[in-house]
mmCIF file of C-alpha atoms in Angstrom:
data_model
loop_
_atom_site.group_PDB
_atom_site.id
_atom_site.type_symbol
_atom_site.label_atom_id
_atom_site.label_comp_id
_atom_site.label_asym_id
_atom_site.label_seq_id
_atom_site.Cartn_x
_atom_site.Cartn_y
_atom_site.Cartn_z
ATOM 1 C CA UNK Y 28 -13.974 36.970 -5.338
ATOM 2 C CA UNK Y 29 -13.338 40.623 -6.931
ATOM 3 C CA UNK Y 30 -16.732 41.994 -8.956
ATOM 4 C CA UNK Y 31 -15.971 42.736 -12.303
ATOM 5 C CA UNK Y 32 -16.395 46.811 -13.031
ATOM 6 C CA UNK Y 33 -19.782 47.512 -15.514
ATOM 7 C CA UNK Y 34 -19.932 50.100 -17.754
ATOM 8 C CA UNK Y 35 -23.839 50.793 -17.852
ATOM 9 C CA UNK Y 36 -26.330 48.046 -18.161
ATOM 10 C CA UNK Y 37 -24.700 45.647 -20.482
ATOM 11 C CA UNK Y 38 -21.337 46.473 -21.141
ATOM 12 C CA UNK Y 39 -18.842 44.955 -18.842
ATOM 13 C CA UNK Y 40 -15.274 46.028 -18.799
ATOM 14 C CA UNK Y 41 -12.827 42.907 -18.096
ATOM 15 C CA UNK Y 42 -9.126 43.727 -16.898
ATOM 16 C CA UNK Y 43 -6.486 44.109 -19.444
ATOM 17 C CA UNK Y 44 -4.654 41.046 -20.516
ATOM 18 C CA UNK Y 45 -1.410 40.624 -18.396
ATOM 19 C CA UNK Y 46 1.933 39.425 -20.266
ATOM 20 C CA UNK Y 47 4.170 37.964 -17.761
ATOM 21 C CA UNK Y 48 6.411 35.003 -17.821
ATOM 22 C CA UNK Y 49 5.406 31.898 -16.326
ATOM 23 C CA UNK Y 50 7.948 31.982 -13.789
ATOM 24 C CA UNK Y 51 6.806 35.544 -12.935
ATOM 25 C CA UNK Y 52 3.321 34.477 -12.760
ATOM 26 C CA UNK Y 53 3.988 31.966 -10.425
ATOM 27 C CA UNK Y 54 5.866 33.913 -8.025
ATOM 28 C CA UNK Y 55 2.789 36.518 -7.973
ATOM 29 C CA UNK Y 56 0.183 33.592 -7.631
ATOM 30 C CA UNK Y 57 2.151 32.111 -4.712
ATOM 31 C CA UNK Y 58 2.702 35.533 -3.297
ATOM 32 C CA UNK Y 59 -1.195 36.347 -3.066
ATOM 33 C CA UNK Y 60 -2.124 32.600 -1.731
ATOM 34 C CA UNK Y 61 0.432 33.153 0.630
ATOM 35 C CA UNK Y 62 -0.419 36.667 1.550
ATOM 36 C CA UNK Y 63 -4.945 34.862 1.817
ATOM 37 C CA UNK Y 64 -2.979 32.189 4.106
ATOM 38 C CA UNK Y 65 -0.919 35.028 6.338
ATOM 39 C CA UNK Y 66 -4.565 36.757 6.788
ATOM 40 C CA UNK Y 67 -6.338 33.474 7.772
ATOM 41 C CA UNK Y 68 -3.747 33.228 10.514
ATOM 42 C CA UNK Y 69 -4.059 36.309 11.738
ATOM 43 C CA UNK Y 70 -7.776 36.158 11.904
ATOM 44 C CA UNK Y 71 -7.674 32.913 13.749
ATOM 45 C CA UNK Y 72 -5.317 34.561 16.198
ATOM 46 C CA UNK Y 73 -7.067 37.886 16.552
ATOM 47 C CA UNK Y 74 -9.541 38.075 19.634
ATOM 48 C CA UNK Y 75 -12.915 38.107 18.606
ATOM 49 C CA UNK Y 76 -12.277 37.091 15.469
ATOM 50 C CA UNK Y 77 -12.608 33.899 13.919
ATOM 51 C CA UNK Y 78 -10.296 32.570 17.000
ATOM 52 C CA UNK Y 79 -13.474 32.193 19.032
ATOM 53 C CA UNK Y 80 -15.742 30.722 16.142
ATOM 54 C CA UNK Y 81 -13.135 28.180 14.757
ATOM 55 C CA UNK Y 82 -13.100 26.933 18.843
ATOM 56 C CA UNK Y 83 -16.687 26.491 18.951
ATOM 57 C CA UNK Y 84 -16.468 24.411 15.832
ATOM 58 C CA UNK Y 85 -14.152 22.019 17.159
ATOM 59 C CA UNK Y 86 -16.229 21.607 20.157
ATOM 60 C CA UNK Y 87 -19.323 21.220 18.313
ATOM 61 C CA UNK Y 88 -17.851 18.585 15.737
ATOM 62 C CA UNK Y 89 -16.133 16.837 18.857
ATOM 63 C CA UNK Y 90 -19.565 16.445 20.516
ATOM 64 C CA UNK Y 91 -21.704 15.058 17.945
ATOM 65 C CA UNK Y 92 -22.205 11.510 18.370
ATOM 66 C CA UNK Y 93 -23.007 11.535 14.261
ATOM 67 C CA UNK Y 94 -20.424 12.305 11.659
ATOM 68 C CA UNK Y 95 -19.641 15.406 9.750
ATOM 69 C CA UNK Y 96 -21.784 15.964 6.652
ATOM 70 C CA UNK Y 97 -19.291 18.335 4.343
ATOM 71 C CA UNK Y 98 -21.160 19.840 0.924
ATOM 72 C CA UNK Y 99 -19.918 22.602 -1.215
ATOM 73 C CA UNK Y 100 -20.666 23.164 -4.969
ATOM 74 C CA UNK Y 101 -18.101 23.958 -7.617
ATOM 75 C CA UNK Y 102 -14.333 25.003 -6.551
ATOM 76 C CA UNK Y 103 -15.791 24.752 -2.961
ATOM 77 C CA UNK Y 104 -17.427 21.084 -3.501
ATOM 78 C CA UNK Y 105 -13.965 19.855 -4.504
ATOM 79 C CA UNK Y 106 -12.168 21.099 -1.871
ATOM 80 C CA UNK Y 107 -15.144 20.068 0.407
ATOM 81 C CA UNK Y 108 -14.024 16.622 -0.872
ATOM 82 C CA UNK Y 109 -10.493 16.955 0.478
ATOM 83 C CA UNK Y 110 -11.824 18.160 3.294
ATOM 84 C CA UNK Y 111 -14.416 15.312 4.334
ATOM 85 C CA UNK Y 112 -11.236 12.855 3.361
ATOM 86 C CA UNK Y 113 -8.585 14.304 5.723
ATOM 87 C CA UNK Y 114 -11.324 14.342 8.272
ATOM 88 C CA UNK Y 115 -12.423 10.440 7.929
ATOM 89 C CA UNK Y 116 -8.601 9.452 7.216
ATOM 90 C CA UNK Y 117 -7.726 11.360 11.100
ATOM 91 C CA UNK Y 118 -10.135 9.704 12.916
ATOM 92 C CA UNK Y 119 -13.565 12.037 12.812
ATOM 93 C CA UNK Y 120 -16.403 9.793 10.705
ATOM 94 C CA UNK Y 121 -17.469 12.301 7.878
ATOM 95 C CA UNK Y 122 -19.122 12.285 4.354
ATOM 96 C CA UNK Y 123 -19.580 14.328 1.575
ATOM 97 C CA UNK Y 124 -23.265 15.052 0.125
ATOM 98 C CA UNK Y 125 -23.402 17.101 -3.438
ATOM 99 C CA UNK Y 126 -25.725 19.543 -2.861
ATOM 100 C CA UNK Y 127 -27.368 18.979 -6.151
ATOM 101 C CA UNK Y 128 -28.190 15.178 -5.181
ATOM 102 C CA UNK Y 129 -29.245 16.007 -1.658
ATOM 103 C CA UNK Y 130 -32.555 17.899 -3.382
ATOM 104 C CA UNK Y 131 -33.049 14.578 -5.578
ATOM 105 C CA UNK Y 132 -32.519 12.220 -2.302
ATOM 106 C CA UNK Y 133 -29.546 12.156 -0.925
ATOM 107 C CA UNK Y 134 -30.920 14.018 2.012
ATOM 108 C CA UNK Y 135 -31.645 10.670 3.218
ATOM 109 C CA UNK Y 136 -28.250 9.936 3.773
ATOM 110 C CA UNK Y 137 -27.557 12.128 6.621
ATOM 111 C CA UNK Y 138 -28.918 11.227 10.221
ATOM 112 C CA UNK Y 139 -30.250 13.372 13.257
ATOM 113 C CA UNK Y 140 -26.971 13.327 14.943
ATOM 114 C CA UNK Y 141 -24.955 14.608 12.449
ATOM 115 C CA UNK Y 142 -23.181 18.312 11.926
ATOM 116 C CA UNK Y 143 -23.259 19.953 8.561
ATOM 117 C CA UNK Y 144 -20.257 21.723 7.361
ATOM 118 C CA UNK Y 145 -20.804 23.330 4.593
ATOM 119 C CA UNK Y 146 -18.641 25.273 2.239
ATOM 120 C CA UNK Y 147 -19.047 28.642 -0.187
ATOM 121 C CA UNK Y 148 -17.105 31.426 -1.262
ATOM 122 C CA UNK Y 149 -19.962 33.955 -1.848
ATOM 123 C CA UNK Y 150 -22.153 32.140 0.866
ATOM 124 C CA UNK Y 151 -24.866 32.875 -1.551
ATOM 125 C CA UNK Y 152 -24.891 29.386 -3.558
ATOM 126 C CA UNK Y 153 -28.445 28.322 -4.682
ATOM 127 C CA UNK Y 154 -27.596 24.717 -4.266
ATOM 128 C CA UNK Y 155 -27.129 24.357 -1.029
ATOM 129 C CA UNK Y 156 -30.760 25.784 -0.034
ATOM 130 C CA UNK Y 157 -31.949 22.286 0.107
ATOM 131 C CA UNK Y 158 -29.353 21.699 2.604
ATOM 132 C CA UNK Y 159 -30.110 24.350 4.749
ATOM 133 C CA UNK Y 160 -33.489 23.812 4.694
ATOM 134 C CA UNK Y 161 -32.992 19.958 6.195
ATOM 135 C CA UNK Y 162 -30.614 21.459 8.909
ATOM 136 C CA UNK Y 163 -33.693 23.766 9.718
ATOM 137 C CA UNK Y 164 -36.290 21.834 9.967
ATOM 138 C CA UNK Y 165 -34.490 18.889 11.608
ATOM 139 C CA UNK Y 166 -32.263 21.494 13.682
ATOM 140 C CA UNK Y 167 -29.092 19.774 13.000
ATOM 141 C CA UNK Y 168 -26.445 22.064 13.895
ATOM 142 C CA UNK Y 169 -24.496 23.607 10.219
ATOM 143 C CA UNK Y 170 -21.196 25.118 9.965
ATOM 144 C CA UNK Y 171 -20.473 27.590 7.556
ATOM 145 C CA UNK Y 172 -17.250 28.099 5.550
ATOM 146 C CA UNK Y 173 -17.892 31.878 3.718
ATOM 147 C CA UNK Y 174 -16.654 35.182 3.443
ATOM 148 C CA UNK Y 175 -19.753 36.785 3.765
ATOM 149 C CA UNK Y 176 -20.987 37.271 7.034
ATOM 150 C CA UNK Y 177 -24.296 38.735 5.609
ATOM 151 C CA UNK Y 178 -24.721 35.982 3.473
ATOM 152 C CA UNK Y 179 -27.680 33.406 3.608
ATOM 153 C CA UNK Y 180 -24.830 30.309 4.592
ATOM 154 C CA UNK Y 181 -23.710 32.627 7.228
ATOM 155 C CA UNK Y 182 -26.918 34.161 8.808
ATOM 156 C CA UNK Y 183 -28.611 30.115 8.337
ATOM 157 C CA UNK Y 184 -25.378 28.887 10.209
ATOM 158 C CA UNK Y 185 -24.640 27.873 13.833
ATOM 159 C CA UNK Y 186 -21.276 28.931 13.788
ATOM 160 C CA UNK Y 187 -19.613 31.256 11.124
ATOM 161 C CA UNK Y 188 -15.839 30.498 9.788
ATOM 162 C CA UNK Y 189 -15.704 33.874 7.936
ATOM 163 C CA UNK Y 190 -13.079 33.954 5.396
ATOM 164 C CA UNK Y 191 -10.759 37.080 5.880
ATOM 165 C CA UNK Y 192 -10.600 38.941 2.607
ATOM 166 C CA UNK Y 193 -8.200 38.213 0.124
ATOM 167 C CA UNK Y 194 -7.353 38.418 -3.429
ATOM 168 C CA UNK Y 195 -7.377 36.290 -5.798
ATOM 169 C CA UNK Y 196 -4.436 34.895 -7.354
ATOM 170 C CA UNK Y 197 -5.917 35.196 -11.195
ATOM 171 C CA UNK Y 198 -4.893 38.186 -12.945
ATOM 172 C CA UNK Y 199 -8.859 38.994 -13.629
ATOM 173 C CA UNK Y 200 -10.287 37.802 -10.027
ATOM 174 C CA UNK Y 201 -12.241 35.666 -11.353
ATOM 175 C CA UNK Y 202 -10.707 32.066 -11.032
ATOM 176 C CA UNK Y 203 -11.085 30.836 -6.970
ATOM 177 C CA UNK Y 204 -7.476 30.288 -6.326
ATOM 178 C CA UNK Y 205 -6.437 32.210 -3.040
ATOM 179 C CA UNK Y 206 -10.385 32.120 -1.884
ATOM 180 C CA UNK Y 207 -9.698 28.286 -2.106
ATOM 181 C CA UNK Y 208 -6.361 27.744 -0.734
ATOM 182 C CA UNK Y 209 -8.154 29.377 2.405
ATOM 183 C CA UNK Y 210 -10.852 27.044 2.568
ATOM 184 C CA UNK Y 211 -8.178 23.969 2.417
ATOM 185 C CA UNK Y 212 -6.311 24.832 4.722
ATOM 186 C CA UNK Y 213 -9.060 26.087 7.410
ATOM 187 C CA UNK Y 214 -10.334 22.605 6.578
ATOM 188 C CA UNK Y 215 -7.234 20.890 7.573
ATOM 189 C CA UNK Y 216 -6.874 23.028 11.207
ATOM 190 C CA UNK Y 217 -9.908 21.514 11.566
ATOM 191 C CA UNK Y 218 -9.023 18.131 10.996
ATOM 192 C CA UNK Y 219 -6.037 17.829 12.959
ATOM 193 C CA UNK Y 220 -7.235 20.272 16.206
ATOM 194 C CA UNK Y 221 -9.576 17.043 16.261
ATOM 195 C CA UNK Y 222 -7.131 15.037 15.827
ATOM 196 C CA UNK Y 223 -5.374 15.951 18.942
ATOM 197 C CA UNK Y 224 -8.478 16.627 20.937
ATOM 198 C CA UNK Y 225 -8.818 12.914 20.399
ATOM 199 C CA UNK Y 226 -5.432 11.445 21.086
ATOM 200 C CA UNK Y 227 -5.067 9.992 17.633
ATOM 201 C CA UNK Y 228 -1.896 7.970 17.139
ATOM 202 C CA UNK Y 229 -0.110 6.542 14.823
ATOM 203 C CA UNK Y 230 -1.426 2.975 15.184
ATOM 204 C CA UNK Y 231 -4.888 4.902 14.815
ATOM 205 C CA UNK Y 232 -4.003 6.520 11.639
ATOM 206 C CA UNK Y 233 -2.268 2.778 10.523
ATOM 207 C CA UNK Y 234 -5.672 1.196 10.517
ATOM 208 C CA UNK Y 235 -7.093 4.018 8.737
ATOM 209 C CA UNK Y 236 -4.562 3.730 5.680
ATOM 210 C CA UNK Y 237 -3.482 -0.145 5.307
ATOM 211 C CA UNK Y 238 -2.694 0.501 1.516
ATOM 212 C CA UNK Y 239 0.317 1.934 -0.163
ATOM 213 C CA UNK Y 240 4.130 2.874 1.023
ATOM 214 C CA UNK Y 241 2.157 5.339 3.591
ATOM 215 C CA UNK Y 242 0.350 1.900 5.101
ATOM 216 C CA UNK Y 243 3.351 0.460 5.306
ATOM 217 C CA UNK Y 244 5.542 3.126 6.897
ATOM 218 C CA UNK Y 245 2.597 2.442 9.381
ATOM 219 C CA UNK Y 246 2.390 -1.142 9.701
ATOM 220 C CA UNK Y 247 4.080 -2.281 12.780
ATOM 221 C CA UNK Y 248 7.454 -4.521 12.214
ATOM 222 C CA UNK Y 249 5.660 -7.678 13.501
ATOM 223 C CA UNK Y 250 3.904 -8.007 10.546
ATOM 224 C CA UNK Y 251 6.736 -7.747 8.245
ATOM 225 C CA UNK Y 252 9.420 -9.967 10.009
ATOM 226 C CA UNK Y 253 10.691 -13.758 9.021
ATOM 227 C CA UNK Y 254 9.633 -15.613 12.542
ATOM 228 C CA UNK Y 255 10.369 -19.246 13.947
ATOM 229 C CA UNK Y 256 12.985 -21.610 11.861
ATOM 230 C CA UNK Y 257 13.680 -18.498 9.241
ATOM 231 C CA UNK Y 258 16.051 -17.002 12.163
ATOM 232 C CA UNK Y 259 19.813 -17.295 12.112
ATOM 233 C CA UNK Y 260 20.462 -17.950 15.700
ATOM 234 C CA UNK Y 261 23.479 -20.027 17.052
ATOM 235 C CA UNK Y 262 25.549 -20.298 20.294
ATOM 236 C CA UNK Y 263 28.189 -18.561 21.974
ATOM 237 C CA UNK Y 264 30.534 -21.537 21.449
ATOM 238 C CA UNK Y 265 29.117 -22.160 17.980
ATOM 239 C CA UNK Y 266 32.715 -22.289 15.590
ATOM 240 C CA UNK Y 267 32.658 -19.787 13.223
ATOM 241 C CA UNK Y 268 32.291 -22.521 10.488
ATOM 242 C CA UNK Y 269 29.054 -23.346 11.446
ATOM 243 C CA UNK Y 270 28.424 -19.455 11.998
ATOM 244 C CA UNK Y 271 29.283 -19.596 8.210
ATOM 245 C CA UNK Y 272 27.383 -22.380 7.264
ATOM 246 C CA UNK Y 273 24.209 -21.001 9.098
ATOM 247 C CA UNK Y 274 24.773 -17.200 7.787
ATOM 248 C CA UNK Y 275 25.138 -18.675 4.075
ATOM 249 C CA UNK Y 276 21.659 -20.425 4.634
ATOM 250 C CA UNK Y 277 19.493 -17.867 5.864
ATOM 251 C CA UNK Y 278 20.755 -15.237 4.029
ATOM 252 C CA UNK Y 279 20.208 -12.226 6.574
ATOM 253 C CA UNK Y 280 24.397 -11.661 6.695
ATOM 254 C CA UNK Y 281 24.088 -12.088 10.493
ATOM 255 C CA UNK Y 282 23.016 -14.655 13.030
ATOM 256 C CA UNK Y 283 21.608 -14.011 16.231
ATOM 257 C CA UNK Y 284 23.706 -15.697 19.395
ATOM 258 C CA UNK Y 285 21.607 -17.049 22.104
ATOM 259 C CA UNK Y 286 22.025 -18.249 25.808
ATOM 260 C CA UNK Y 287 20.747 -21.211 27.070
ATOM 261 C CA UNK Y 288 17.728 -19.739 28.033
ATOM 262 C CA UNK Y 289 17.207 -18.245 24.566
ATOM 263 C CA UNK Y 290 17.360 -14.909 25.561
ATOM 264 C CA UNK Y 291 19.303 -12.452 22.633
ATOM 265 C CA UNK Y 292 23.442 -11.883 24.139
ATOM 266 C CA UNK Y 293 25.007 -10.939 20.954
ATOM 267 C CA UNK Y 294 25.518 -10.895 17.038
ATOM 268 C CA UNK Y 295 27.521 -11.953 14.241
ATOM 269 C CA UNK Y 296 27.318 -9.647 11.177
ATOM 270 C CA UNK Y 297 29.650 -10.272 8.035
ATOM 271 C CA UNK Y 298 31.415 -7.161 9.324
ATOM 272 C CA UNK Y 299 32.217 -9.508 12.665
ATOM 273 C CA UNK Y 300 33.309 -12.393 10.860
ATOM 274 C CA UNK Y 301 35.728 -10.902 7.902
ATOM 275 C CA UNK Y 302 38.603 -9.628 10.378
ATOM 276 C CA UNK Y 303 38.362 -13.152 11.965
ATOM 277 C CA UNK Y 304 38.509 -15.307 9.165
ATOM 278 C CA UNK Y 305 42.411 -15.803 9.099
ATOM 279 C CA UNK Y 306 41.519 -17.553 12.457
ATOM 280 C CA UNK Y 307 41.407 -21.159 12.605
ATOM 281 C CA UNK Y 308 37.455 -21.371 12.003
ATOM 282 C CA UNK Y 309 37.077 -25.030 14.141
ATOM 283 C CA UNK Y 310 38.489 -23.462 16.871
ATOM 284 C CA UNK Y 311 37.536 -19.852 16.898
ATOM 285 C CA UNK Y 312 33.825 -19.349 18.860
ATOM 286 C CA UNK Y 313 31.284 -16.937 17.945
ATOM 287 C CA UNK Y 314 31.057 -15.796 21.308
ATOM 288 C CA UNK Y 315 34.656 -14.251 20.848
ATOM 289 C CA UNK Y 316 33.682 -12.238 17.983
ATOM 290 C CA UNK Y 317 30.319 -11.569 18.443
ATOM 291 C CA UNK Y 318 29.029 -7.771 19.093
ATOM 292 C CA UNK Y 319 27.561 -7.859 22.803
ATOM 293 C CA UNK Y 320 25.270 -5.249 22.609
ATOM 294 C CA UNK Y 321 23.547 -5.145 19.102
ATOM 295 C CA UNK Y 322 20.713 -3.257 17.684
ATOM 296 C CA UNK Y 323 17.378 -4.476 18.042
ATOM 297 C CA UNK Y 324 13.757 -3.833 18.130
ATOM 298 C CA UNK Y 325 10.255 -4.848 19.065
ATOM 299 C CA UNK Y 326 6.986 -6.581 17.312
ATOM 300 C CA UNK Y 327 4.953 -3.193 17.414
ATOM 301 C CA UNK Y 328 7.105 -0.583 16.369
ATOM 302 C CA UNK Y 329 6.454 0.888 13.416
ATOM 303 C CA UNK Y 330 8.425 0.148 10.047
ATOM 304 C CA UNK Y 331 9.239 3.831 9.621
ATOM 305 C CA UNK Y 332 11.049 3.752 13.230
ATOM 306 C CA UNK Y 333 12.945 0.457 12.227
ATOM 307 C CA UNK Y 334 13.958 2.273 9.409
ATOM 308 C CA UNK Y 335 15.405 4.952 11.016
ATOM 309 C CA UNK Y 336 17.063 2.608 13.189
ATOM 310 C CA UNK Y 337 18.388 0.902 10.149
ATOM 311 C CA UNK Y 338 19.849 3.817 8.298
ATOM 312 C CA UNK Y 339 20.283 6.808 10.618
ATOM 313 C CA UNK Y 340 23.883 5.889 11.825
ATOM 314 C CA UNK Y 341 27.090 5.825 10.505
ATOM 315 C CA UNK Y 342 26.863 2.308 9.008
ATOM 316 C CA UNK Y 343 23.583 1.386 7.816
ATOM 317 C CA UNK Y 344 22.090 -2.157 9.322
ATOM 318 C CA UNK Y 345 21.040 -4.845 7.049
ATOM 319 C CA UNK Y 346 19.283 -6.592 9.275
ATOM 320 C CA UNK Y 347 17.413 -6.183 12.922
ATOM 321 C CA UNK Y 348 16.151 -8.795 15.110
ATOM 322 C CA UNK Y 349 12.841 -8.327 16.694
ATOM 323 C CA UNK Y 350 12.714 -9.495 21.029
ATOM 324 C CA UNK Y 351 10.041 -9.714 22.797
ATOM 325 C CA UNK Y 352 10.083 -8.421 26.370
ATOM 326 C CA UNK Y 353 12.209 -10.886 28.015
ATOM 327 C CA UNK Y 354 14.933 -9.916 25.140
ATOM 328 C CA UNK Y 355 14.188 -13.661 23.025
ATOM 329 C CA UNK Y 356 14.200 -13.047 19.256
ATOM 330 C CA UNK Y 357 10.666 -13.701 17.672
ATOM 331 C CA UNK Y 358 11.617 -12.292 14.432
ATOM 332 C CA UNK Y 359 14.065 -10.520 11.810
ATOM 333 C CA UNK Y 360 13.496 -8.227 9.590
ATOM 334 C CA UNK Y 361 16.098 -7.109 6.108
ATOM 335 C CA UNK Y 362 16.395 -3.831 5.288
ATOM 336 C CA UNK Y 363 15.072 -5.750 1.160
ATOM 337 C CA UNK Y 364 11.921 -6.256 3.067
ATOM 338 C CA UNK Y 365 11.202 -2.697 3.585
ATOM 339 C CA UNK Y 366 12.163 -1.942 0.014
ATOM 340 C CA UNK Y 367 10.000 -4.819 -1.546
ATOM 341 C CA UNK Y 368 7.197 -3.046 0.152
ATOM 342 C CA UNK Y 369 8.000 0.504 -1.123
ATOM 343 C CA UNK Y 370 8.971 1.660 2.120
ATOM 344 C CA UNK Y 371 12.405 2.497 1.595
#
């Protein structure tokens, strides 16, 4: 953050008001955070630089058989909060201790095995001595988010993410804004170079977030799907009356055609049936009609995949069946399904 200029003991001199428009001082904000996010790169790709500290974090956090213990105060506590989230949502166990609390307590909360990652602009913030003090005296390993190497966080700290330099987007640089926007998204490297250290899938992140349109982009289609006597299915040599009759009861404007073995050989759609239905409709068979080599899918792909496979051609699908391996139908899912979930 930029030191104001003093003008002898007590007099301090603030910056002169800036009139811009808002659109103006938009561009100029996002241009600095930008320009504190170009630096941060660079840094972590400069050798010697933070490259080598930000590795030896991700090793350290990998090891620990605890969980991550993230505290900041202020601007820094709430994006210390983001922070411990994105962690515990990507598969590393994490949890956020105010710094004020720990001194009152909350110290109890965090365990021998655990890693402290711990987050301050200045590096000099009083409320975090507690903290530190713990890590000492229990020597749990603490990793320090500052831009002061010199600092206390940084010289009490086992491995030091120093903050390249950077100004603030507020006109007076005083409000963290670019100092922050560093912080978040050093945070999030973090998170997800642990997330691929560990392999973590989609299924993974599924069980982490069952709730919302995101859980159920994530849910896999076997959960979703009509099963057993809610199918359409008929018979090659089913007439295309009864392929009527059976389409108009389920509802899914399709019907699956079977062999005798019950293994999936074709499909009606309403798009099948309306070129035929001049046809004498006793006579005419489904398996005449029927498209041989229809789109389909299987119980644990995800919704958001069925949904591509519903939409990304030229003609969107209505409805999918679901086989299992030996191509039988064990479900069906309608594109209203998705939508009554808020996926689509």
């Amino acid at each position: 953050m930029t030191e104001l200029p003093h003008q002898g003991a007590d007099n301090v001199i603030l910056p002169k008001a800036v009139h811009r428009s808002a659109l103006d001082s938009a561009q100029a904000t996002l241009t600095s955070e930008a320009t504190g996010l170009a630096a941060l790169q660079e840094a972590l790709a400069t050798p010697g630089s933070m490259g080598s500290a930000f590795t030896e974090a991700v090793a350290l956090i990998e090891a620990t058989t605890g969980r991550v213990v993230v505290s900041g105060i202020g601007k820094s506590g709430h994006i210390g909060r983001k922070i411990q989230a994105t962690l515990a949502s990507t598969g590393t166990s994490a949890i956020f201790v105010h710094p004020a609390e720990a001194a009152h307590g909350d110290l109890g909360m965090i365990e021998s095995r655990d890693v402290m990652l711990l987050l301050s602009q200045s590096g000099e913030t009083s409320e975090l001595a507690a903290l530190l003090e713990h890590a000492a005296r229990h020597a749990l390993p603490v990793i320090g988010i500052t831009a002061s190497r010199s600092s206390t966080l940084a010289r009490a700290s086992s491995v030091v993410l120093c903050l390249p330099r950077a100004s603030e987007a507020c006109p007076m640089g005083l409000a963290p804004t670019t100092s922050t926007i560093m912080q978040l998204a050093l945070g999030d490297a973090l998170a997800i170079a642990l997330l691929e250290r560990r392999g973590f899938t989609a299924n993974d992140f599924s069980a982490f977030h069952p709730g919302g349109s995101l859980g159920a982009l994530l849910r896999p289609v076997r959960r979703l799907m009509h099963e057993g006597a809610a199918m359409p299915l008929g018979t090659a040599d089913m007439s295309l009356s009864n392929v009527i009759i059976e389409m108009t009861r389920k509802a899914f404007g399709c019907i699956g055609i079977v062999d005798e073995s019950g293994v999936l050989v074709g499909l009606v759609s309403d798009g099948d049936l309306r070129p035929a239905l001049n046809r004498d409709l006793n006579m005419t068979r489904a398996g005449e009609i029927m498209n041989r080599a229809p789109i389909t899918t299987h119980g644990d792909v995800l919704a958001q995949e069925v949904i591509h496979l519903m939409t990304a051609g030229r003609k969107a699908i209505s409805s999918l069946f679901v086989l299992d391996e030996t191509r039988r139908p064990i479900g069906i899912i309608h594109l209203h399904d998705l939508l009554r979930t808020g996926i689509a």
